[in-house]
Tab-separated table of C-alpha atoms and ligand atoms in Angstrom:
chain	number	residue	atom	x	y	z
M	960	MET	CA	188.503	45.114	75.307
M	961	ALA	CA	187.545	48.095	77.491
M	962	THR	CA	183.840	48.772	78.053
M	963	LYS	CA	182.586	51.352	75.568
M	964	ARG	CA	181.337	54.624	77.009
M	965	ILE	CA	178.452	56.595	75.519
M	966	LEU	CA	177.517	60.125	76.523
M	967	VAL	CA	173.787	60.905	76.315
M	968	LEU	CA	173.119	64.655	76.235
M	969	ASN	CA	169.825	66.498	76.510
M	970	GLY	CA	169.274	70.130	75.602
M	971	PRO	CA	167.093	72.935	76.932
M	972	ASN	CA	163.638	72.415	78.460
M	973	LEU	CA	163.846	68.629	78.310
M	974	ASN	CA	163.828	68.771	82.136
M	975	LEU	CA	160.115	69.710	81.713
M	976	LEU	CA	159.240	66.400	80.062
M	977	GLY	CA	156.188	64.733	81.551
M	978	LYS	CA	155.098	68.013	83.173
M	979	ARG	CA	153.965	70.050	80.148
M	980	GLN	CA	152.785	69.447	76.538
M	981	PRO	CA	152.295	65.644	76.844
M	982	GLU	CA	150.398	65.706	73.531
M	983	ILE	CA	153.684	66.522	71.748
M	984	TYR	CA	156.372	64.996	73.963
M	985	GLY	CA	154.543	62.199	75.801
M	986	ARG	CA	154.059	61.509	79.513
M	987	ALA	CA	157.484	60.129	80.379
M	988	SER	CA	159.740	62.373	82.478
M	989	LEU	CA	163.440	62.723	81.649
M	990	SER	CA	164.221	60.552	84.636
M	991	ASP	CA	161.827	57.836	83.310
M	992	ILE	CA	163.693	58.014	79.988
M	993	GLU	CA	167.043	57.812	81.773
M	994	LYS	CA	165.931	54.621	83.562
M	995	GLN	CA	164.986	52.976	80.250
M	996	VAL	CA	168.247	54.110	78.614
M	997	ARG	CA	170.249	52.745	81.571
M	998	ALA	CA	168.440	49.386	81.392
M	999	LEU	CA	169.230	49.094	77.675
M	1000	ALA	CA	172.853	50.162	78.224
M	1001	LYS	CA	173.229	47.289	80.703
M	1002	GLU	CA	171.776	44.865	78.171
M	1003	LEU	CA	174.138	46.158	75.451
M	1004	GLY	CA	177.164	46.077	77.782
M	1005	VAL	CA	177.970	49.786	77.417
M	1006	GLU	CA	178.472	52.440	80.090
M	1007	ILE	CA	176.516	55.659	79.845
M	1008	ASP	CA	176.565	59.121	81.311
M	1009	PHE	CA	173.158	60.836	81.003
M	1010	ARG	CA	172.985	64.643	81.360
M	1011	GLN	CA	170.698	67.610	80.658
M	1012	SER	CA	171.449	71.320	80.469
M	1013	ASN	CA	169.540	74.453	79.565
M	1014	SER	CA	172.807	76.207	78.754
M	1015	GLU	CA	174.351	76.098	75.277
M	1016	GLY	CA	177.802	76.856	76.706
M	1017	GLU	CA	177.605	73.990	79.175
M	1018	LEU	CA	176.564	71.578	76.414
M	1019	VAL	CA	179.476	72.785	74.226
M	1020	THR	CA	181.889	72.240	77.143
M	1021	TRP	CA	180.525	68.731	77.787
M	1022	ILE	CA	180.951	67.868	74.093
M	1023	GLN	CA	184.549	69.203	74.097
M	1024	ASP	CA	185.366	67.304	77.311
M	1025	ALA	CA	183.997	64.067	75.828
M	1026	ALA	CA	187.128	63.710	73.685
M	1027	GLY	CA	189.156	60.771	74.957
M	1028	LYS	CA	186.516	59.903	77.605
M	1029	PHE	CA	183.565	58.725	75.499
M	1030	ASP	CA	183.398	56.547	72.393
M	1031	ALA	CA	180.064	57.870	71.088
M	1032	LEU	CA	177.555	60.627	71.675
M	1033	VAL	CA	173.751	60.390	71.610
M	1034	ILE	CA	172.233	63.847	71.674
M	1035	ASN	CA	168.801	65.414	71.775
M	1036	PRO	CA	169.901	69.023	71.258
M	1037	ALA	CA	166.256	70.215	71.635
M	1038	ALA	CA	165.798	73.797	70.362
M	1039	TYR	CA	169.578	74.185	69.860
M	1040	THR	CA	169.199	71.679	67.006
M	1041	HIS	CA	167.856	74.536	64.913
M	1042	THR	CA	170.152	77.344	66.093
M	1043	SER	CA	173.487	76.148	67.412
M	1044	LEU	CA	176.474	76.439	65.142
M	1045	ALA	CA	178.554	76.238	68.346
M	1046	MET	CA	177.315	72.734	69.199
M	1047	ARG	CA	177.762	71.613	65.614
M	1048	ASP	CA	181.368	72.914	65.589
M	1049	ALA	CA	182.083	71.175	68.925
M	1050	ILE	CA	180.788	67.821	67.606
M	1051	SER	CA	182.760	68.265	64.407
M	1052	ALA	CA	185.917	69.190	66.376
M	1053	VAL	CA	185.855	66.193	68.744
M	1054	GLY	CA	185.078	63.751	65.938
M	1055	ILE	CA	183.140	61.350	68.179
M	1056	PRO	CA	180.452	59.349	66.315
M	1057	THR	CA	177.197	61.136	67.096
M	1058	VAL	CA	173.571	60.070	66.819
M	1059	GLU	CA	171.015	62.904	66.794
M	1060	ILE	CA	167.685	62.014	68.366
M	1061	HIS	CA	164.307	63.696	68.781
M	1062	LEU	CA	161.153	62.629	70.553
M	1063	SER	CA	158.929	64.283	67.947
M	1064	ASN	CA	159.218	64.086	64.160
M	1065	ILE	CA	160.773	67.517	63.540
M	1066	HIS	CA	160.123	67.166	59.782
M	1067	LYS	CA	156.354	66.958	60.344
M	1068	ARG	CA	156.298	70.095	62.509
M	1069	GLU	CA	156.814	73.851	61.914
M	1070	SER	CA	159.207	74.646	59.048
M	1071	PHE	CA	161.708	76.281	61.455
M	1072	ARG	CA	162.247	72.822	62.995
M	1073	HIS	CA	163.050	71.160	59.656
M	1074	HIS	CA	166.659	72.308	59.543
M	1075	SER	CA	169.186	70.778	61.937
M	1076	TYR	CA	172.682	72.222	62.365
M	1077	ILE	CA	173.637	68.902	63.971
M	1078	ALA	CA	172.482	66.552	61.192
M	1079	GLU	CA	175.450	67.222	58.906
M	1080	VAL	CA	177.965	66.249	61.615
M	1081	ALA	CA	175.961	63.272	62.926
M	1082	VAL	CA	176.175	59.676	61.718
M	1083	GLY	CA	172.379	59.785	61.501
M	1084	GLN	CA	169.166	61.144	62.954
M	1085	ILE	CA	166.249	59.369	64.659
M	1086	ALA	CA	163.086	61.433	65.132
M	1087	GLY	CA	159.461	60.845	65.942
M	1088	PHE	CA	159.443	57.730	68.103
M	1089	GLY	CA	159.135	59.259	71.568
M	1090	VAL	CA	161.155	57.415	74.208
M	1091	GLN	CA	161.978	54.775	71.578
M	1092	SER	CA	164.074	57.413	69.754
M	1093	TYR	CA	166.449	57.342	72.756
M	1094	LEU	CA	166.595	53.535	72.776
M	1095	MET	CA	167.119	53.310	69.003
M	1096	GLY	CA	169.723	56.074	69.288
M	1097	LEU	CA	171.643	54.140	71.940
M	1098	ARG	CA	171.515	50.946	69.851
M	1099	ALA	CA	172.711	52.879	66.780
M	1100	ALA	CA	175.579	54.453	68.737
M	1101	ALA	CA	176.632	51.096	70.252
M	1102	ALA	CA	176.528	49.503	66.786
M	1103	GLN	CA	179.033	52.126	65.565
M	1104	LEU	CA	181.540	50.819	68.112
M	1105	VAL	CA	181.718	47.093	67.288
S	1391	CA2	O1	161.294	66.383	69.588
S	1391	CA2	C1	162.306	66.674	70.221
S	1391	CA2	O2	162.919	65.868	70.929
S	1391	CA2	C2	162.827	68.120	70.185
S	1391	CA2	O3	164.252	68.083	70.216
S	1391	CA2	C3	162.286	68.788	71.429
S	1391	CA2	C4	162.594	70.274	71.503
S	1391	CA2	C5	162.201	70.987	70.212
S	1391	CA2	O4	162.611	72.339	70.274
S	1391	CA2	C6	162.812	70.322	68.993
S	1391	CA2	O5	162.361	70.995	67.842
S	1391	CA2	C7	162.397	68.861	68.930
S	1391	CA2	C8	161.838	70.915	72.655
S	1391	CA2	C9	162.167	70.343	73.991
S	1391	CA2	C10	161.277	70.988	74.989
S	1391	CA2	O6	160.679	69.989	75.770
S	1391	CA2	C11	159.573	70.312	76.466
S	1391	CA2	C12	159.042	69.303	77.211
S	1391	CA2	C13	157.897	69.526	77.929
S	1391	CA2	C14	157.299	70.764	77.901
S	1391	CA2	C15	157.842	71.783	77.145
S	1391	CA2	C16	158.995	71.554	76.430
């Protein structure tokens, strides 16, 4: 059986992780998170591609291009979680099993963060566990593929 491929996408401002607002998002940088995700991927026997963009259009294009290349998507859509019908439509269109993740618990924060456009097209959502949300998200995505 071919090795399963999982695309891990990160939305806007997540490139600032570890540099600002550690009280909300922790001290780990995105590259620290990537290292931990890669180590777990190796353990799980899956291949990953880990990317970040500040551009909604680029994220939509990456989601569209994932069709036929990736078996699952793990996504922290960041602020686009709460605004992007375009990303939701792209996920719905490609039909790849998707796990939505967040570092913070969006349901415990401002009311404008409580609604996610992505949640209804995702298999599930993991929020509030910091870096562990990424690791749980990868495990959940890999478990969809067995
Ligand atoms: O908790 C999460 O993972 C979020 O997706 C993070 C987004 C936020 O808009 C969502 O509501 C929840 C924000 C990402 C911005 O990351 C920063 C990191 C360091 C400094 C400033 C922003």
